[in-house]
Short mmCIF file of C-alpha atoms in Angstrom, two decimals:
data_model
loop_
_atom_site.label_atom_id
_atom_site.label_comp_id
_atom_site.label_asym_id
_atom_site.label_seq_id
_atom_site.Cartn_x
_atom_site.Cartn_y
_atom_site.Cartn_z
CA MET A 1453 11.58 -18.72 8.06
CA GLU A 1454 9.67 -19.93 11.09
CA LEU A 1455 5.89 -20.30 11.04
CA SER A 1456 3.50 -19.48 13.87
CA LEU A 1457 -0.26 -19.67 14.00
CA MET A 1458 -2.49 -16.69 14.80
CA GLY A 1459 -5.26 -18.36 16.74
CA LEU A 1460 -8.78 -17.14 16.12
CA THR A 1461 -10.30 -15.76 19.33
CA GLN A 1462 -13.05 -13.70 17.66
CA HIS A 1463 -16.31 -15.39 16.72
CA PRO A 1464 -19.89 -14.40 15.79
CA ALA A 1465 -22.03 -13.77 18.85
CA ASP A 1466 -24.49 -16.56 18.00
CA ARG A 1467 -21.86 -19.29 18.18
CA ASP A 1468 -21.39 -21.51 21.23
CA PRO A 1469 -18.24 -20.22 22.99
CA LYS A 1470 -17.37 -23.67 24.39
CA THR A 1471 -17.30 -25.08 20.88
CA CYS A 1472 -15.21 -22.14 19.62
CA PHE A 1473 -12.63 -22.68 22.33
CA ALA A 1474 -12.49 -26.43 21.78
CA GLU A 1475 -11.80 -25.75 18.08
CA LEU A 1476 -8.95 -23.43 18.99
CA LEU A 1477 -7.43 -26.12 21.19
CA GLU A 1478 -7.55 -28.61 18.33
CA GLN A 1479 -6.00 -26.12 15.94
CA ALA A 1480 -3.18 -25.51 18.41
CA ARG A 1481 -2.49 -29.23 18.67
CA ILE A 1482 -2.51 -29.65 14.87
CA ALA A 1483 -0.20 -26.62 14.47
CA GLU A 1484 2.24 -28.09 16.95
CA ALA A 1485 2.19 -31.48 15.19
CA SER A 1486 2.67 -29.70 11.84
CA GLY A 1487 5.88 -28.00 12.91
CA PHE A 1488 4.68 -24.50 13.81
CA LYS A 1489 7.00 -22.57 16.11
CA GLY A 1490 4.38 -20.67 18.06
CA LEU A 1491 0.75 -19.80 18.77
CA PHE A 1492 -0.29 -16.16 19.08
CA VAL A 1493 -3.60 -14.52 19.97
CA GLY A 1494 -4.81 -10.95 19.71
CA GLU A 1495 -6.88 -8.61 21.82
CA HIS A 1496 -9.99 -6.53 21.43
CA HIS A 1497 -12.79 -5.64 23.81
CA PHE A 1498 -16.42 -4.47 23.79
CA THR A 1499 -17.28 -5.67 20.28
CA ASP A 1500 -20.51 -7.30 19.13
CA ASP A 1501 -18.65 -10.60 18.71
CA ILE A 1502 -17.27 -13.17 21.12
CA TYR A 1503 -13.66 -12.20 21.87
CA PHE A 1504 -11.70 -14.40 24.27
CA ASP A 1505 -9.30 -12.74 26.70
CA ASN A 1506 -5.76 -13.17 25.45
CA PHE A 1507 -3.98 -13.82 28.78
CA GLN A 1508 -6.43 -16.48 29.94
CA THR A 1509 -6.50 -18.10 26.50
CA LEU A 1510 -2.72 -18.34 26.41
CA ALA A 1511 -2.62 -19.88 29.89
CA ARG A 1512 -4.92 -22.66 28.68
CA MET A 1513 -2.93 -23.07 25.47
CA ALA A 1514 0.31 -23.40 27.43
CA GLY A 1515 -1.22 -26.32 29.31
CA GLU A 1516 -2.19 -27.97 26.05
CA LEU A 1517 1.08 -27.58 24.16
CA GLY A 1518 4.52 -29.06 24.68
CA ASN A 1519 7.55 -27.22 26.02
CA GLU A 1520 8.99 -26.29 22.63
CA MET A 1521 6.19 -24.15 21.17
CA ASN A 1522 6.06 -20.45 21.88
CA ILE A 1523 2.91 -18.67 23.00
CA GLY A 1524 2.49 -14.96 22.57
CA THR A 1525 0.32 -11.87 22.42
CA SER A 1526 -0.14 -10.43 18.97
CA VAL A 1527 -0.88 -8.01 20.35
CA CYS A 1528 -1.61 -6.83 23.87
CA LEU A 1529 -3.12 -3.32 23.74
CA LEU A 1530 -0.84 -2.11 26.50
CA PRO A 1531 -2.31 1.38 27.14
CA LEU A 1532 -5.58 -0.27 28.22
CA HIS A 1533 -3.81 -2.07 31.08
CA ASN A 1534 -1.76 -1.28 34.15
CA PRO A 1535 1.76 -2.31 33.07
CA ALA A 1536 2.70 -3.69 36.51
CA LEU A 1537 -0.19 -6.15 36.25
CA VAL A 1538 0.83 -7.04 32.70
CA ALA A 1539 4.39 -7.73 33.92
CA GLU A 1540 2.97 -10.19 36.44
CA ARG A 1541 0.70 -11.87 33.91
CA ILE A 1542 3.39 -12.35 31.26
CA ALA A 1543 5.86 -13.59 33.88
CA THR A 1544 3.28 -16.11 35.08
CA LEU A 1545 2.71 -17.27 31.49
CA ASP A 1546 6.46 -17.63 31.09
CA VAL A 1547 6.55 -20.01 34.03
CA ILE A 1548 3.49 -21.97 32.86
CA SER A 1549 4.97 -22.33 29.33
CA ASN A 1550 8.46 -23.30 30.52
CA GLY A 1551 10.01 -20.06 29.31
CA ASN A 1552 8.35 -19.83 25.90
CA VAL A 1553 6.45 -16.52 26.03
CA VAL A 1554 6.72 -13.68 23.50
CA PHE A 1555 5.15 -10.37 24.59
CA GLY A 1556 3.77 -8.46 21.62
CA ALA A 1557 2.29 -5.05 22.35
CA ALA A 1558 0.79 -2.11 20.47
CA ALA A 1559 -0.93 1.16 21.22
CA GLY A 1560 -4.48 0.31 20.06
CA TYR A 1561 -6.83 2.40 17.96
CA ARG A 1562 -10.52 1.75 18.80
CA ASP A 1563 -12.26 4.62 20.57
CA ALA A 1564 -14.71 2.29 22.29
CA GLU A 1565 -11.94 0.48 24.12
CA PHE A 1566 -10.26 3.61 25.41
CA ASP A 1567 -13.56 5.25 26.35
CA THR A 1568 -14.80 2.22 28.25
CA VAL A 1569 -11.68 1.78 30.39
CA GLY A 1570 -11.35 5.51 30.96
CA VAL A 1571 -8.05 6.11 29.19
CA ASP A 1572 -7.55 9.12 26.92
CA LYS A 1573 -6.66 7.77 23.47
CA ALA A 1574 -4.33 10.76 22.98
CA GLU A 1575 -2.13 9.34 25.77
CA ARG A 1576 -1.54 5.97 24.11
CA ALA A 1577 1.97 6.68 22.78
CA GLY A 1578 3.22 7.88 26.14
CA ARG A 1579 1.50 5.05 27.98
CA ILE A 1580 3.00 2.31 25.83
CA THR A 1581 6.50 3.80 26.16
CA GLU A 1582 6.24 4.11 29.93
CA GLY A 1583 4.58 0.71 30.10
CA ILE A 1584 7.48 -1.04 28.37
CA GLU A 1585 9.97 0.72 30.66
CA ILE A 1586 8.03 -0.43 33.72
CA ILE A 1587 7.67 -4.03 32.54
CA ARG A 1588 11.36 -4.34 31.77
CA ALA A 1589 12.29 -2.88 35.16
CA LEU A 1590 9.92 -5.19 37.07
CA TRP A 1591 11.26 -8.21 35.21
CA SER A 1592 14.83 -7.47 36.24
CA LYS A 1593 14.81 -5.67 39.62
CA ASN A 1594 13.32 -5.62 43.09
CA ASN A 1595 11.85 -2.56 44.81
CA VAL A 1596 11.21 -0.67 41.60
CA SER A 1597 10.06 2.96 41.79
CA TYR A 1598 8.70 4.90 38.84
CA ASP A 1599 7.70 8.53 38.41
CA GLY A 1600 6.23 9.10 34.96
CA ASP A 1601 3.52 11.15 33.33
CA TYR A 1602 1.00 8.30 33.53
CA TYR A 1603 2.30 5.84 36.13
CA VAL A 1604 3.74 6.57 39.55
CA PHE A 1605 4.63 4.01 42.23
CA GLU A 1606 7.32 3.22 44.84
CA ASN A 1607 9.18 0.11 45.93
CA VAL A 1608 7.26 -2.46 43.89
CA THR A 1609 8.48 -6.04 43.42
CA THR A 1610 6.62 -8.58 41.31
CA ARG A 1611 6.70 -12.35 41.66
CA PRO A 1612 7.15 -14.62 39.87
CA GLN A 1613 9.95 -13.35 37.68
CA PRO A 1614 10.13 -14.68 34.09
CA ILE A 1615 12.24 -17.80 33.80
CA GLN A 1616 13.66 -17.02 30.35
CA GLU A 1617 17.33 -16.30 30.85
CA SER A 1618 17.21 -12.91 29.14
CA ARG A 1619 13.47 -12.23 29.87
CA PRO A 1620 10.61 -12.61 27.36
CA PRO A 1621 11.22 -10.79 24.07
CA ILE A 1622 9.11 -7.69 23.49
CA TRP A 1623 7.75 -7.22 19.95
CA LEU A 1624 6.14 -3.87 19.27
CA GLY A 1625 3.52 -3.39 16.56
CA GLY A 1626 2.18 -0.41 14.64
CA SER A 1627 2.80 0.96 11.15
CA ALA A 1628 2.79 4.73 11.72
CA PRO A 1629 6.29 6.28 11.63
CA ALA A 1630 6.25 7.00 15.36
CA ALA A 1631 5.31 3.40 16.12
CA VAL A 1632 8.05 2.04 13.85
CA LYS A 1633 10.65 4.30 15.52
CA ARG A 1634 9.43 3.16 18.94
CA ALA A 1635 9.82 -0.49 17.94
CA ALA A 1636 13.39 0.19 16.81
CA GLU A 1637 14.29 2.15 19.93
CA ILE A 1638 12.73 0.15 22.75
CA GLY A 1639 11.50 -3.14 21.25
CA ASP A 1640 13.32 -6.40 20.68
CA ALA A 1641 11.56 -6.63 17.31
CA TRP A 1642 9.05 -4.78 15.17
CA LEU A 1643 5.94 -6.85 14.59
CA ILE A 1644 4.73 -5.89 11.11
CA ASP A 1645 0.93 -5.57 10.96
CA PRO A 1646 -1.30 -7.83 8.87
CA VAL A 1647 -3.13 -5.23 6.79
CA SER A 1648 -0.53 -2.80 5.43
CA PRO A 1649 0.38 -3.60 1.81
CA VAL A 1650 3.98 -4.31 0.84
CA SER A 1651 4.18 -1.03 -1.09
CA LYS A 1652 3.62 0.85 2.17
CA LEU A 1653 5.78 -1.43 4.27
CA LYS A 1654 8.91 -0.95 2.16
CA LYS A 1655 9.20 2.64 3.37
CA ALA A 1656 8.46 1.64 6.96
CA VAL A 1657 11.14 -1.06 6.88
CA GLY A 1658 13.66 1.50 5.68
CA LEU A 1659 12.76 3.72 8.61
CA TYR A 1660 13.05 0.80 11.04
CA GLU A 1661 16.51 -0.09 9.69
CA ARG A 1662 17.75 3.50 10.06
CA GLU A 1663 16.51 3.77 13.64
CA LEU A 1664 17.88 0.43 14.87
CA THR A 1665 20.70 0.51 17.40
CA GLU A 1666 21.03 -3.27 17.62
CA GLU A 1667 20.19 -5.96 15.06
CA PRO A 1668 17.09 -7.95 16.18
CA THR A 1669 17.25 -11.72 16.22
CA CYS A 1670 13.71 -12.02 14.88
CA ARG A 1671 11.92 -10.13 12.11
CA PRO A 1672 8.23 -11.10 12.44
CA ILE A 1673 5.32 -10.29 10.16
CA ARG A 1674 1.63 -11.05 10.54
CA ARG A 1675 -0.29 -11.96 7.40
CA ASP A 1676 -3.65 -13.46 6.46
CA VAL A 1677 -2.90 -16.74 4.72
CA TYR A 1678 -4.91 -19.51 3.10
CA VAL A 1679 -3.44 -22.52 1.33
CA ALA A 1680 -5.32 -25.04 -0.80
CA GLU A 1681 -4.58 -27.50 -3.60
CA THR A 1682 -5.42 -24.85 -6.20
CA THR A 1683 -5.38 -21.06 -6.05
CA GLU A 1684 -8.99 -20.90 -7.23
CA GLU A 1685 -10.06 -23.14 -4.34
CA ALA A 1686 -8.07 -21.05 -1.86
CA ILE A 1687 -9.72 -17.83 -3.09
CA ASP A 1688 -13.20 -19.35 -3.09
CA ILE A 1689 -12.80 -20.49 0.52
CA ALA A 1690 -11.03 -17.50 2.01
CA ALA A 1691 -12.22 -14.45 0.06
CA PRO A 1692 -15.69 -14.03 1.62
CA TYR A 1693 -14.32 -14.10 5.16
CA ILE A 1694 -11.32 -11.90 4.40
CA LEU A 1695 -13.60 -9.30 2.82
CA ASP A 1696 -15.89 -9.35 5.86
CA LYS A 1697 -12.88 -8.83 8.13
CA PHE A 1698 -11.58 -6.11 5.81
CA ASP A 1699 -14.95 -4.35 6.05
CA SER A 1700 -14.88 -4.47 9.86
CA LEU A 1701 -11.39 -2.98 9.91
CA SER A 1702 -12.63 -0.27 7.56
CA GLU A 1703 -15.51 0.45 9.95
CA TRP A 1704 -13.05 0.65 12.87
CA GLY A 1705 -11.03 3.21 10.91
CA ILE A 1706 -7.82 1.21 10.45
CA ILE A 1707 -8.15 0.77 6.65
CA ASP A 1708 -9.29 3.11 3.90
CA ASP A 1709 -11.53 1.25 1.46
CA ASP A 1710 -11.49 2.75 -2.03
CA ALA A 1711 -13.02 -0.31 -3.72
CA GLU A 1712 -16.56 -0.27 -2.36
CA GLU A 1713 -18.23 0.03 -5.80
CA LEU A 1714 -16.63 -3.09 -7.25
CA SER A 1715 -18.00 -6.62 -7.26
CA ARG A 1716 -16.87 -8.78 -4.33
CA ARG A 1717 -14.40 -10.73 -6.50
CA GLU A 1718 -12.99 -7.50 -7.94
CA ARG A 1719 -12.84 -6.02 -4.46
CA PHE A 1720 -10.92 -9.05 -3.21
CA GLU A 1721 -8.40 -8.76 -6.02
CA ARG A 1722 -8.00 -5.03 -5.31
CA VAL A 1723 -7.63 -5.22 -1.52
CA SER A 1724 -5.57 -8.42 -1.49
CA GLU A 1725 -2.71 -7.00 -3.54
CA GLY A 1726 0.34 -6.89 -1.31
CA ARG A 1727 -1.69 -7.92 1.75
CA TYR A 1728 -2.87 -11.52 1.64
CA LEU A 1729 -1.11 -14.79 0.86
CA ILE A 1730 -3.75 -16.93 -0.87
CA GLY A 1731 -3.09 -19.87 -3.17
CA THR A 1732 -1.26 -23.16 -3.61
CA PRO A 1733 1.68 -24.12 -1.38
CA GLU A 1734 4.06 -23.22 -4.20
CA LYS A 1735 2.48 -19.81 -4.70
CA VAL A 1736 2.40 -18.96 -1.01
CA ALA A 1737 5.99 -20.12 -0.52
CA GLY A 1738 7.07 -17.91 -3.43
CA GLU A 1739 5.27 -14.92 -1.91
CA LEU A 1740 6.96 -15.57 1.42
CA GLU A 1741 10.33 -15.63 -0.34
CA PHE A 1742 9.44 -12.26 -1.86
CA LEU A 1743 8.50 -10.88 1.57
CA SER A 1744 11.76 -12.18 3.02
CA GLU A 1745 13.78 -10.50 0.30
CA THR A 1746 11.75 -7.27 0.23
CA LEU A 1747 11.03 -6.70 3.92
CA ASN A 1748 13.81 -8.76 5.52
CA VAL A 1749 11.38 -10.85 7.58
CA ASN A 1750 12.08 -14.32 8.94
CA HIS A 1751 9.05 -15.25 11.03
CA LEU A 1752 5.46 -15.53 9.74
CA ILE A 1753 2.47 -15.37 12.10
CA ALA A 1754 -0.28 -16.75 9.88
CA ARG A 1755 -3.99 -16.16 10.40
CA VAL A 1756 -5.75 -18.91 8.45
CA GLN A 1757 -9.28 -18.48 9.80
CA TRP A 1758 -11.65 -15.53 10.11
CA PRO A 1759 -14.90 -15.07 12.07
CA GLY A 1760 -17.61 -17.38 10.71
CA MET A 1761 -15.26 -19.64 8.74
CA ASP A 1762 -15.60 -23.40 9.20
CA HIS A 1763 -13.16 -25.03 11.61
CA GLU A 1764 -12.32 -27.88 9.23
CA ARG A 1765 -11.24 -25.41 6.57
CA ALA A 1766 -8.77 -23.91 9.07
CA LEU A 1767 -7.36 -27.32 9.91
CA ASP A 1768 -6.81 -28.04 6.22
CA ALA A 1769 -4.82 -24.81 5.82
CA ILE A 1770 -2.76 -25.41 8.97
CA GLU A 1771 -1.74 -28.88 7.80
CA LEU A 1772 -0.83 -27.70 4.32
CA LEU A 1773 1.15 -24.77 5.64
CA GLY A 1774 3.12 -27.05 7.94
CA SER A 1775 3.72 -29.92 5.53
CA GLU A 1776 4.04 -28.13 2.18
CA VAL A 1777 4.97 -24.50 2.81
CA GLY A 1778 7.15 -24.78 5.91
CA PRO A 1779 9.84 -26.97 4.33
CA ARG A 1780 10.00 -24.70 1.26
CA VAL A 1781 10.72 -21.57 3.33
CA ALA A 1782 12.75 -23.09 6.15
CA GLU A 1783 16.03 -21.59 4.93
CA LEU A 1784 14.74 -18.01 4.44
#
């Protein structure tokens, strides 16, 4: 199993953004030195927090990292963008990174984002499908014309083209049945989301397997992970921030929270079941082995830091993941 880092690009509004970005650069360097395969960043807009733009962040990261480490979007909210512009941006990142870009995309879910950019949220499924078709065409042909429900253009050519021999891989996210089918039908991989519990994902994996027409080379999963010398230490460090992030996802409507009346420790135990990988290197490696066997995954994108969490704590987890967990799961 390969390990990648999910870089933190969301921070409390009262933090200094220059410091936040400098910390991300250091984490990327430590991840590379610790044997991580890639660095991924996500996307959201119009929140109360600092949220760095994913394309510009990845361009800077590509200049910081060597030529062997992947960079990728996890995920780009494609319906919020013109896909022809996204095709150009990802191709440019592919050149900058020496052919090491992964394009992860999903439909999005926050009303505020769709409302602000003037896109009807009800159109997101159609827009992401057409968007992927357009991006693939522009990456492989000149003078592309397209006549869809949402995008129409004639004789468009984009430069530069990606330099990866078979173009950047496209990983599609989403856990709803329609999204899983879409990933099987038009994606190079299905990027399993970080918040669905394993009990839910088993059914979704079965659907993905049935809909596949070609075996993917990569089976990625995003998870929130924290590793420490003892499980108690890992929980003490990570639980407050994970619960805060869980609450924000509940407010955004992506998670149903049925544990609001419990104490924070009881809530953490309830919501973490099947979702979070928290503990010693041995414990986390064992849970990754279980995920590999249960969900047939072979690439972990690990988020080890959450908004407000100390940078040094994130570095500790990155180093332990690379040195102690990575070797234990390398053959999965």
